[in-house]
JSON list of C-alpha atoms and ligand atoms in Angstrom, two decimals:
[
{"chain": "A", "resi": 1, "resn": "MET", "atom": "CA", "xyz": [20.33, 13.57, 11.54]},
{"chain": "A", "resi": 2, "resn": "PRO", "atom": "CA", "xyz": [18.64, 15.06, 7.98]},
{"chain": "A", "resi": 3, "resn": "GLU", "atom": "CA", "xyz": [15.18, 13.88, 6.80]},
{"chain": "A", "resi": 4, "resn": "LEU", "atom": "CA", "xyz": [16.25, 12.02, 3.02]},
{"chain": "A", "resi": 5, "resn": "LYS", "atom": "CA", "xyz": [13.64, 11.37, 0.24]},
{"chain": "A", "resi": 6, "resn": "CYS", "atom": "CA", "xyz": [15.60, 10.83, -2.55]},
{"chain": "A", "resi": 7, "resn": "THR", "atom": "CA", "xyz": [14.28, 10.59, -6.36]},
{"chain": "A", "resi": 8, "resn": "VAL", "atom": "CA", "xyz": [16.45, 7.69, -7.63]},
{"chain": "A", "resi": 9, "resn": "GLN", "atom": "CA", "xyz": [14.94, 5.19, -8.78]},
{"chain": "A", "resi": 10, "resn": "THR", "atom": "CA", "xyz": [18.16, 4.21, -10.24]},
{"chain": "A", "resi": 11, "resn": "CYS", "atom": "CA", "xyz": [19.88, 3.23, -7.05]},
{"chain": "A", "resi": 12, "resn": "VAL", "atom": "CA", "xyz": [20.64, 0.01, -5.36]},
{"chain": "A", "resi": 13, "resn": "HIS", "atom": "CA", "xyz": [19.76, 1.91, -2.57]},
{"chain": "A", "resi": 14, "resn": "ASN", "atom": "CA", "xyz": [16.75, 3.50, -3.17]},
{"chain": "A", "resi": 15, "resn": "ASN", "atom": "CA", "xyz": [13.22, 1.81, -1.46]},
{"chain": "A", "resi": 16, "resn": "GLN", "atom": "CA", "xyz": [9.91, 4.10, -2.29]},
{"chain": "A", "resi": 17, "resn": "PHE", "atom": "CA", "xyz": [12.01, 7.09, -2.59]},
{"chain": "A", "resi": 18, "resn": "LEU", "atom": "CA", "xyz": [13.85, 6.60, 0.40]},
{"chain": "A", "resi": 19, "resn": "CYS", "atom": "CA", "xyz": [16.88, 5.53, 1.29]},
{"chain": "A", "resi": 20, "resn": "SER", "atom": "CA", "xyz": [18.15, 2.33, 2.61]},
{"chain": "A", "resi": 21, "resn": "LEU", "atom": "CA", "xyz": [21.67, 3.81, 4.01]},
{"chain": "A", "resi": 22, "resn": "ASP", "atom": "CA", "xyz": [21.70, 4.93, 7.81]},
{"chain": "A", "resi": 23, "resn": "SER", "atom": "CA", "xyz": [24.51, 7.32, 6.61]},
{"chain": "A", "resi": 24, "resn": "ILE", "atom": "CA", "xyz": [25.34, 8.55, 2.64]},
{"chain": "A", "resi": 25, "resn": "LYS", "atom": "CA", "xyz": [28.16, 11.57, 1.34]},
{"chain": "A", "resi": 26, "resn": "VAL", "atom": "CA", "xyz": [26.70, 13.84, -0.57]},
{"chain": "A", "resi": 27, "resn": "GLY", "atom": "CA", "xyz": [30.19, 15.69, -2.72]},
{"chain": "A", "resi": 28, "resn": "GLY", "atom": "CA", "xyz": [30.36, 18.20, -4.02]},
{"chain": "A", "resi": 29, "resn": "GLU", "atom": "CA", "xyz": [33.93, 20.41, -2.65]},
{"chain": "A", "resi": 30, "resn": "ASN", "atom": "CA", "xyz": [33.66, 23.79, -4.81]},
{"chain": "A", "resi": 31, "resn": "ALA", "atom": "CA", "xyz": [30.18, 23.42, -4.76]},
{"chain": "A", "resi": 32, "resn": "ARG", "atom": "CA", "xyz": [27.98, 26.46, -5.85]},
{"chain": "A", "resi": 33, "resn": "ASN", "atom": "CA", "xyz": [25.00, 25.37, -6.60]},
{"chain": "A", "resi": 34, "resn": "PRO", "atom": "CA", "xyz": [23.34, 22.52, -6.96]},
{"chain": "A", "resi": 35, "resn": "GLN", "atom": "CA", "xyz": [23.54, 20.83, -9.85]},
{"chain": "A", "resi": 36, "resn": "GLU", "atom": "CA", "xyz": [27.60, 21.19, -8.16]},
{"chain": "A", "resi": 37, "resn": "THR", "atom": "CA", "xyz": [26.47, 18.66, -4.89]},
{"chain": "A", "resi": 38, "resn": "CYS", "atom": "CA", "xyz": [26.75, 14.54, -6.12]},
{"chain": "A", "resi": 39, "resn": "CYS", "atom": "CA", "xyz": [25.14, 11.73, -3.89]},
{"chain": "A", "resi": 40, "resn": "ASP", "atom": "CA", "xyz": [28.65, 9.36, -3.31]},
{"chain": "A", "resi": 41, "resn": "SER", "atom": "CA", "xyz": [26.73, 6.61, -1.94]},
{"chain": "A", "resi": 42, "resn": "PHE", "atom": "CA", "xyz": [24.84, 5.81, -4.98]},
{"chain": "A", "resi": 43, "resn": "GLN", "atom": "CA", "xyz": [24.61, 2.33, -6.92]},
{"chain": "A", "resi": 44, "resn": "GLU", "atom": "CA", "xyz": [23.76, 1.07, -9.59]},
{"chain": "A", "resi": 45, "resn": "ARG", "atom": "CA", "xyz": [20.73, -1.12, -9.82]},
{"chain": "A", "resi": 46, "resn": "LYS", "atom": "CA", "xyz": [21.41, -3.96, -11.91]},
{"chain": "A", "resi": 47, "resn": "GLU", "atom": "CA", "xyz": [18.25, -5.00, -13.37]},
{"chain": "A", "resi": 48, "resn": "GLY", "atom": "CA", "xyz": [17.80, -8.36, -15.16]},
{"chain": "A", "resi": 49, "resn": "GLY", "atom": "CA", "xyz": [21.31, -9.21, -13.52]},
{"chain": "A", "resi": 50, "resn": "GLY", "atom": "CA", "xyz": [19.73, -13.16, -13.36]},
{"chain": "A", "resi": 51, "resn": "TYR", "atom": "CA", "xyz": [17.54, -14.79, -9.56]},
{"chain": "A", "resi": 52, "resn": "MET", "atom": "CA", "xyz": [20.52, -14.43, -7.07]},
{"chain": "A", "resi": 53, "resn": "ASN", "atom": "CA", "xyz": [21.31, -10.89, -8.17]},
{"chain": "A", "resi": 54, "resn": "SER", "atom": "CA", "xyz": [17.86, -10.70, -7.95]},
{"chain": "A", "resi": 55, "resn": "MET", "atom": "CA", "xyz": [17.48, -12.53, -4.27]},
{"chain": "A", "resi": 56, "resn": "GLN", "atom": "CA", "xyz": [20.49, -10.03, -2.88]},
{"chain": "A", "resi": 57, "resn": "ASN", "atom": "CA", "xyz": [17.90, -7.85, -4.00]},
{"chain": "A", "resi": 58, "resn": "SER", "atom": "CA", "xyz": [15.42, -7.75, -1.98]},
{"chain": "A", "resi": 59, "resn": "MET", "atom": "CA", "xyz": [17.12, -10.43, 1.28]},
{"chain": "A", "resi": 60, "resn": "HIS", "atom": "CA", "xyz": [19.15, -6.04, 0.75]},
{"chain": "A", "resi": 61, "resn": "SER", "atom": "CA", "xyz": [15.95, -4.12, 0.92]},
{"chain": "A", "resi": 62, "resn": "SER", "atom": "CA", "xyz": [14.05, -6.75, 3.67]},
{"chain": "A", "resi": 63, "resn": "MET", "atom": "CA", "xyz": [17.57, -6.68, 5.69]},
{"chain": "A", "resi": 64, "resn": "HIS", "atom": "CA", "xyz": [18.22, -2.98, 5.35]},
{"chain": "A", "resi": 65, "resn": "ALA", "atom": "CA", "xyz": [14.44, -0.80, 6.52]},
{"chain": "A", "resi": 66, "resn": "ALA", "atom": "CA", "xyz": [14.28, 2.11, 4.12]},
{"chain": "A", "resi": 67, "resn": "SER", "atom": "CA", "xyz": [13.72, 5.02, 6.75]},
{"chain": "A", "resi": 68, "resn": "ASP", "atom": "CA", "xyz": [13.28, 9.13, 6.12]},
{"chain": "A", "resi": 69, "resn": "CYS", "atom": "CA", "xyz": [16.09, 10.44, 7.72]},
{"chain": "A", "resi": 70, "resn": "ALA", "atom": "CA", "xyz": [20.06, 9.21, 6.98]},
{"chain": "A", "resi": 71, "resn": "CYS", "atom": "CA", "xyz": [23.02, 11.34, 8.84]},
{"chain": "A", "resi": 72, "resn": "VAL", "atom": "CA", "xyz": [24.96, 12.54, 5.52]},
{"chain": "A", "resi": 73, "resn": "ASP", "atom": "CA", "xyz": [28.75, 13.60, 5.67]},
{"chain": "A", "resi": 74, "resn": "CYS", "atom": "CA", "xyz": [28.82, 16.70, 2.15]},
{"chain": "A", "resi": 75, "resn": "LYS", "atom": "CA", "xyz": [31.96, 17.43, 1.76]},
{"chain": "A", "resi": 76, "resn": "ALA", "atom": "CA", "xyz": [29.81, 20.29, -0.15]},
{"chain": "A", "resi": 77, "resn": "THR", "atom": "CA", "xyz": [31.30, 23.02, 2.64]},
{"chain": "A", "resi": 78, "resn": "GLN", "atom": "CA", "xyz": [29.10, 26.60, 0.67]},
{"chain": "A", "resi": 79, "resn": "CYS", "atom": "CA", "xyz": [26.09, 25.72, 1.43]},
{"chain": "A", "resi": 80, "resn": "MET", "atom": "CA", "xyz": [24.46, 27.59, 4.16]},
{"chain": "A", "resi": 81, "resn": "TYR", "atom": "CA", "xyz": [23.16, 23.84, 6.50]},
{"chain": "A", "resi": 82, "resn": "ASN", "atom": "CA", "xyz": [26.40, 22.04, 6.35]},
{"chain": "A", "resi": 83, "resn": "GLU", "atom": "CA", "xyz": [28.64, 22.40, 9.93]},
{"chain": "A", "resi": 84, "resn": "ASN", "atom": "CA", "xyz": [32.10, 20.70, 9.57]},
{"chain": "A", "resi": 85, "resn": "CYS", "atom": "CA", "xyz": [31.26, 18.50, 7.14]},
{"chain": "A", "resi": 86, "resn": "GLU", "atom": "CA", "xyz": [28.21, 17.50, 8.35]},
{"chain": "A", "resi": 87, "resn": "CYS", "atom": "CA", "xyz": [24.16, 18.25, 7.08]},
{"chain": "A", "resi": 88, "resn": "HIS", "atom": "CA", "xyz": [22.14, 20.35, 9.33]},
{"chain": "A", "resi": 89, "resn": "ALA", "atom": "CA", "xyz": [18.81, 20.37, 6.89]},
{"chain": "A", "resi": 90, "resn": "GLY", "atom": "CA", "xyz": [15.76, 19.68, 8.70]},
{"chain": "A", "resi": 91, "resn": "LYS", "atom": "CA", "xyz": [15.94, 17.92, 5.34]},
{"chain": "A", "resi": 92, "resn": "ILE", "atom": "CA", "xyz": [17.36, 17.22, 1.97]},
{"chain": "A", "resi": 93, "resn": "SER", "atom": "CA", "xyz": [16.57, 15.32, -1.09]},
{"chain": "A", "resi": 94, "resn": "VAL", "atom": "CA", "xyz": [18.57, 14.28, -3.07]},
{"chain": "A", "resi": 95, "resn": "GLU", "atom": "CA", "xyz": [17.29, 14.14, -6.77]},
{"chain": "A", "resi": 96, "resn": "GLY", "atom": "CA", "xyz": [18.38, 12.61, -10.24]},
{"chain": "A", "resi": 97, "resn": "GLY", "atom": "CA", "xyz": [15.48, 10.61, -11.71]},
{"chain": "A", "resi": 98, "resn": "SER", "atom": "CA", "xyz": [17.91, 8.28, -14.44]},
{"chain": "A", "resi": 99, "resn": "ALA", "atom": "CA", "xyz": [21.83, 8.85, -13.05]},
{"chain": "A", "resi": 100, "resn": "SER", "atom": "CA", "xyz": [23.17, 5.65, -14.32]},
{"chain": "A", "resi": 101, "resn": "ASP", "atom": "CA", "xyz": [27.22, 7.74, -12.42]},
{"chain": "A", "resi": 102, "resn": "SER", "atom": "CA", "xyz": [27.24, 9.94, -9.16]},
{"chain": "A", "resi": 103, "resn": "SER", "atom": "CA", "xyz": [27.48, 12.38, -10.66]},
{"chain": "A", "resi": 104, "resn": "GLY", "atom": "CA", "xyz": [24.21, 12.32, -12.01]},
{"chain": "A", "resi": 105, "resn": "THR", "atom": "CA", "xyz": [22.64, 12.86, -9.15]},
{"chain": "A", "resi": 106, "resn": "GLU", "atom": "CA", "xyz": [22.96, 15.72, -6.89]},
{"chain": "A", "resi": 107, "resn": "CYS", "atom": "CA", "xyz": [22.13, 17.15, -3.43]},
{"chain": "A", "resi": 108, "resn": "ALA", "atom": "CA", "xyz": [18.18, 20.27, -4.38]},
{"chain": "A", "resi": 109, "resn": "THR", "atom": "CA", "xyz": [18.58, 21.40, -1.09]},
{"chain": "A", "resi": 110, "resn": "PHE", "atom": "CA", "xyz": [22.11, 22.90, -1.50]},
{"chain": "A", "resi": 111, "resn": "LYS", "atom": "CA", "xyz": [21.81, 27.17, -0.41]},
{"chain": "A", "resi": 112, "resn": "CYS", "atom": "CA", "xyz": [25.38, 28.97, -0.94]},
{"chain": "A", "resi": 113, "resn": "SER", "atom": "CA", "xyz": [25.80, 30.28, 2.17]},
{"chain": "B", "resi": 1, "resn": "SF4", "atom": "S1", "xyz": [21.66, 20.52, 1.77]},
{"chain": "B", "resi": 1, "resn": "SF4", "atom": "FE1", "xyz": [24.02, 21.41, 2.10]},
{"chain": "B", "resi": 1, "resn": "SF4", "atom": "S2", "xyz": [25.28, 20.37, 3.77]},
{"chain": "B", "resi": 1, "resn": "SF4", "atom": "FE2", "xyz": [23.72, 19.61, 3.61]},
{"chain": "B", "resi": 1, "resn": "SF4", "atom": "S3", "xyz": [23.60, 17.94, 2.13]},
{"chain": "B", "resi": 1, "resn": "SF4", "atom": "FE3", "xyz": [22.71, 18.99, 1.05]},
{"chain": "B", "resi": 1, "resn": "SF4", "atom": "S4", "xyz": [24.55, 20.74, 0.04]},
{"chain": "B", "resi": 1, "resn": "SF4", "atom": "FE4", "xyz": [25.36, 19.22, 2.25]}
]
């Protein structure tokens, strides 16, 4: 289970550069470089969505404390860290500062094998 750091502040699961999910999905079946990968678990954070939304967001973050490790189910099988669609890197970094959908994100740790 890799240590997961994520810079995607526009994602609802992001909590101070950590991910509140226990497992994430990374896409990029034919990826040959980091730009061709993406975090399929990305969900856009809707700001200003009214009281109920912000209540739900804060409940969500307090109920799911973000940890720095997550299981990574990864489709980027060309990556040297990929073994049977599981990531075996010690640490990964998901990036995409201003992403509004999953295609704006990437696994920056991808290395072509
Ligand atoms: S390091 Fe490689 S195997 Fe791990 S999530 Fe990133 S692309 Fe997938």
